[in-house]
Short mmCIF file of C-alpha atoms in Angstrom, two decimals:
data_model
loop_
_atom_site.label_atom_id
_atom_site.label_comp_id
_atom_site.label_asym_id
_atom_site.label_seq_id
_atom_site.Cartn_x
_atom_site.Cartn_y
_atom_site.Cartn_z
CA UNK A 1 122.04 -94.37 82.86
CA UNK A 2 120.47 -92.18 80.20
CA UNK A 3 120.62 -88.50 81.03
CA UNK A 4 117.42 -86.55 80.89
CA UNK A 5 117.03 -84.04 78.04
CA UNK A 6 117.68 -80.38 78.81
CA UNK A 7 114.64 -78.30 79.69
CA UNK A 8 113.11 -76.21 76.89
CA UNK A 9 114.00 -72.52 76.82
CA UNK A 10 111.63 -70.06 78.50
CA UNK A 11 108.79 -68.88 76.29
CA UNK A 12 110.22 -65.35 76.23
CA UNK A 13 113.52 -66.47 74.70
CA UNK A 14 113.69 -67.34 70.99
CA UNK A 15 114.14 -71.09 70.58
CA UNK A 16 117.23 -72.44 68.86
CA UNK A 17 116.71 -72.51 65.12
CA UNK A 18 114.28 -69.58 65.09
CA UNK A 19 115.27 -66.56 62.99
CA UNK A 20 116.10 -64.55 66.12
CA UNK A 21 118.39 -67.23 67.53
CA UNK A 22 121.12 -66.31 65.09
CA UNK A 23 120.19 -62.91 63.70
CA UNK A 24 119.39 -59.42 64.88
CA UNK A 25 115.90 -58.01 64.44
CA UNK A 26 117.54 -55.54 62.06
CA UNK A 27 118.75 -58.37 59.84
CA UNK A 28 115.53 -60.39 59.47
CA UNK A 29 114.31 -58.39 56.49
CA UNK A 30 115.29 -55.06 54.90
CA UNK A 31 111.71 -53.84 55.36
CA UNK A 32 109.58 -54.38 58.46
CA UNK A 33 105.85 -53.90 57.92
CA UNK A 34 104.34 -51.70 60.64
CA UNK A 35 100.84 -53.06 61.14
CA UNK A 36 97.84 -51.42 62.78
CA UNK A 37 95.16 -54.08 63.38
CA UNK A 38 91.65 -52.87 64.13
CA UNK A 39 90.00 -56.29 63.81
CA UNK A 40 91.85 -59.20 65.41
CA UNK A 41 90.26 -61.55 62.87
CA UNK A 42 92.42 -59.92 60.18
CA UNK A 43 95.68 -60.63 61.97
CA UNK A 44 96.36 -64.17 60.79
CA UNK A 45 95.48 -63.78 57.09
CA UNK A 46 97.36 -60.48 57.01
CA UNK A 47 100.45 -62.03 58.58
CA UNK A 48 100.28 -65.01 56.24
CA UNK A 49 100.15 -62.67 53.24
CA UNK A 50 103.20 -60.72 54.44
CA UNK A 51 105.18 -63.89 55.15
CA UNK A 52 104.23 -65.41 51.79
CA UNK A 53 105.42 -62.20 50.16
CA UNK A 54 108.82 -62.44 51.87
CA UNK A 55 108.40 -60.06 54.82
CA UNK A 56 108.52 -62.28 57.94
CA UNK A 57 109.31 -59.63 60.60
CA UNK A 58 106.00 -57.97 61.49
CA UNK A 59 105.58 -55.14 63.98
CA UNK A 60 102.05 -54.98 65.37
CA UNK A 61 101.57 -51.59 66.99
CA UNK A 62 99.73 -51.19 70.28
CA UNK A 63 97.50 -48.49 68.87
CA UNK A 64 94.23 -50.38 68.96
CA UNK A 65 92.34 -52.58 71.44
CA UNK A 66 92.81 -55.50 69.02
CA UNK A 67 96.62 -55.39 69.11
CA UNK A 68 97.27 -57.91 71.89
CA UNK A 69 94.83 -60.43 70.44
CA UNK A 70 96.44 -59.91 67.03
CA UNK A 71 99.91 -60.64 68.41
CA UNK A 72 98.59 -63.69 70.24
CA UNK A 73 96.91 -65.05 67.10
CA UNK A 74 99.91 -64.51 64.83
CA UNK A 75 102.26 -66.10 67.35
CA UNK A 76 100.01 -69.15 67.63
CA UNK A 77 98.96 -69.62 64.01
CA UNK A 78 101.68 -68.21 61.74
CA UNK A 79 104.89 -70.01 62.78
CA UNK A 80 106.97 -68.52 59.96
CA UNK A 81 106.21 -64.98 61.12
CA UNK A 82 108.44 -63.18 63.60
CA UNK A 83 105.83 -61.04 65.30
CA UNK A 84 106.83 -58.10 67.45
CA UNK A 85 105.04 -55.39 69.40
CA UNK A 86 105.38 -51.75 68.46
CA UNK A 87 104.45 -48.51 70.22
CA UNK A 88 105.49 -50.10 73.52
CA UNK A 89 105.66 -47.26 76.05
CA UNK A 90 105.19 -48.81 79.51
CA UNK A 91 106.72 -51.69 81.48
CA UNK A 92 103.23 -53.22 81.74
CA UNK A 93 102.99 -53.33 77.96
CA UNK A 94 106.35 -55.08 77.82
CA UNK A 95 105.03 -57.83 80.08
CA UNK A 96 101.67 -58.09 78.31
CA UNK A 97 103.07 -58.30 74.80
CA UNK A 98 105.77 -60.84 75.63
CA UNK A 99 103.13 -62.97 77.38
CA UNK A 100 101.03 -62.72 74.20
CA UNK A 101 103.90 -64.06 72.12
CA UNK A 102 105.77 -60.99 70.89
CA UNK A 103 109.31 -61.97 69.91
CA UNK A 104 110.70 -58.45 69.79
CA UNK A 105 109.71 -55.02 71.10
CA UNK A 106 109.80 -51.59 69.49
CA UNK A 107 109.23 -48.27 71.23
CA UNK A 108 108.93 -44.71 69.87
CA UNK A 109 111.12 -43.46 72.74
CA UNK A 110 112.47 -44.68 76.05
CA UNK A 111 112.78 -43.97 79.75
CA UNK A 112 114.97 -45.67 82.33
CA UNK A 113 112.01 -47.70 83.59
CA UNK A 114 110.95 -48.80 80.11
CA UNK A 115 114.52 -49.69 79.18
CA UNK A 116 114.92 -51.79 82.32
CA UNK A 117 111.71 -53.67 81.53
CA UNK A 118 112.80 -54.29 77.95
CA UNK A 119 116.20 -55.58 79.08
CA UNK A 120 114.51 -57.94 81.53
CA UNK A 121 111.96 -59.19 78.99
CA UNK A 122 114.17 -61.85 77.42
CA UNK A 123 113.39 -60.72 73.85
CA UNK A 124 115.26 -58.33 71.53
CA UNK A 125 114.14 -54.71 71.55
CA UNK A 126 114.57 -51.48 69.61
CA UNK A 127 114.15 -48.39 71.82
CA UNK A 128 113.31 -45.22 69.93
CA UNK A 129 115.66 -42.26 69.54
CA UNK A 130 115.66 -39.00 67.63
CA UNK A 131 118.73 -37.18 69.02
CA UNK A 132 122.44 -37.85 69.36
CA UNK A 133 122.20 -37.57 73.15
CA UNK A 134 119.59 -40.35 73.26
CA UNK A 135 121.84 -42.54 71.12
CA UNK A 136 124.82 -41.91 73.40
CA UNK A 137 122.72 -42.68 76.48
CA UNK A 138 121.62 -46.01 75.01
CA UNK A 139 125.18 -46.90 74.03
CA UNK A 140 126.18 -46.15 77.62
CA UNK A 141 123.51 -48.67 78.65
CA UNK A 142 124.93 -51.32 76.35
CA UNK A 143 122.24 -50.96 73.67
CA UNK A 144 123.49 -50.68 70.09
CA UNK A 145 120.34 -51.35 68.07
CA UNK A 146 117.64 -48.69 68.03
CA UNK A 147 114.60 -47.33 66.26
CA UNK A 148 115.07 -43.87 64.67
CA UNK A 149 111.71 -42.12 64.97
CA UNK A 150 110.07 -40.11 63.52
CA UNK A 151 112.63 -40.64 60.77
CA UNK A 152 111.61 -38.14 58.13
CA UNK A 153 110.58 -35.42 60.57
CA UNK A 154 113.70 -35.90 62.72
CA UNK A 155 116.19 -35.27 59.93
CA UNK A 156 115.94 -38.28 57.66
CA UNK A 157 118.93 -39.77 55.89
CA UNK A 158 121.05 -36.64 56.33
CA UNK A 159 120.77 -36.91 60.11
CA UNK A 160 121.55 -40.63 60.20
CA UNK A 161 124.50 -40.13 57.85
CA UNK A 162 125.85 -37.51 60.25
CA UNK A 163 125.55 -39.92 63.20
CA UNK A 164 127.50 -42.67 61.41
CA UNK A 165 130.82 -40.83 61.78
CA UNK A 166 131.01 -40.24 65.54
CA UNK A 167 128.71 -43.13 66.54
CA UNK A 168 129.42 -45.99 64.12
CA UNK A 169 128.56 -48.65 66.70
CA UNK A 170 124.87 -47.67 66.67
CA UNK A 171 122.53 -49.36 64.17
CA UNK A 172 119.02 -48.21 63.35
CA UNK A 173 115.60 -49.14 62.04
CA UNK A 174 114.23 -45.81 60.80
CA UNK A 175 110.44 -45.56 60.93
CA UNK A 176 108.04 -42.71 60.40
CA UNK A 177 107.20 -41.17 57.05
CA UNK A 178 109.25 -43.68 55.07
CA UNK A 179 107.78 -44.63 51.72
CA UNK A 180 108.75 -46.86 48.82
CA UNK A 181 110.27 -43.78 47.17
CA UNK A 182 112.81 -43.09 49.93
CA UNK A 183 113.41 -46.50 51.55
CA UNK A 184 116.38 -47.33 49.32
CA UNK A 185 118.18 -44.15 50.38
CA UNK A 186 117.90 -45.19 54.03
CA UNK A 187 118.95 -48.78 53.35
CA UNK A 188 122.09 -47.56 51.60
CA UNK A 189 123.39 -46.04 54.84
CA UNK A 190 125.99 -48.11 56.74
CA UNK A 191 124.21 -47.66 60.08
CA UNK A 192 120.75 -48.74 58.88
CA UNK A 193 119.81 -52.42 59.19
CA UNK A 194 116.19 -52.18 58.05
CA UNK A 195 113.36 -49.69 57.69
CA UNK A 196 109.80 -49.78 58.96
CA UNK A 197 106.91 -48.79 56.75
CA UNK A 198 103.28 -49.22 55.80
CA UNK A 199 103.25 -48.73 52.03
CA UNK A 200 102.65 -52.46 51.44
CA UNK A 201 99.55 -52.27 53.67
CA UNK A 202 97.08 -49.95 51.93
CA UNK A 203 94.01 -49.31 54.02
CA UNK A 204 91.58 -50.13 51.22
CA UNK A 205 93.18 -53.56 50.71
CA UNK A 206 92.89 -54.38 54.41
CA UNK A 207 89.29 -53.13 54.53
CA UNK A 208 88.45 -55.34 51.54
CA UNK A 209 90.41 -58.25 53.04
CA UNK A 210 92.35 -58.41 49.78
CA UNK A 211 95.17 -60.53 51.15
CA UNK A 212 96.34 -61.47 47.65
CA UNK A 213 97.04 -57.82 46.90
CA UNK A 214 98.95 -57.40 50.14
CA UNK A 215 100.98 -60.52 49.39
CA UNK A 216 101.82 -59.09 45.96
CA UNK A 217 102.85 -55.74 47.42
CA UNK A 218 104.95 -57.51 50.06
CA UNK A 219 106.64 -59.62 47.38
CA UNK A 220 107.41 -56.53 45.30
CA UNK A 221 108.87 -54.84 48.38
CA UNK A 222 110.95 -57.86 49.41
CA UNK A 223 112.27 -58.28 45.85
CA UNK A 224 113.05 -54.60 45.36
CA UNK A 225 115.05 -54.28 48.58
CA UNK A 226 116.60 -57.75 48.71
CA UNK A 227 120.23 -57.80 49.85
#
């Protein structure tokens, strides 16, 4: 008798063969574009431009009413993108963004309730920290990958370098004030997996729907920081 095939994985769990099935969010790309979408119609062409330029991990922040629709559209129409939700600050947002198709979650900070929701979501997540005590608390909760935010204002590379000695098991995606001029300094640190930034997403290019320019900027970024 022929056995029936195994059931497909739940929608909230990355399928086998997807980039997140074998790699950390921190290892998908050295630079993660942090996207603010004001018009959901821009989401797909913008994501396609970033992916074509070599930046597949895209954080769509929940800063606008269009964010959920943008995540939903990218998840449905840009299969080579690994779309995540940023600025996640409530358990309800965890549920909403995962239902929309977010494949990872990023928060600027964390609470016990938010952390529990992220752990239960079935997708990778990067809770935000800016102090050593927050890092230790997350390590105590079994979380080793984190967002360092706001990176420049919270001490920048000097602060992260200081954390690497006593807390080498923690890895970070610094975000906040990072530009093309300082990204390399962050990426040179042993406890930094990737950085988040917006320099490849100039507002005038998005307003003009100049996706070719964004693709070119993404390609320059991916080439410059390739590992």
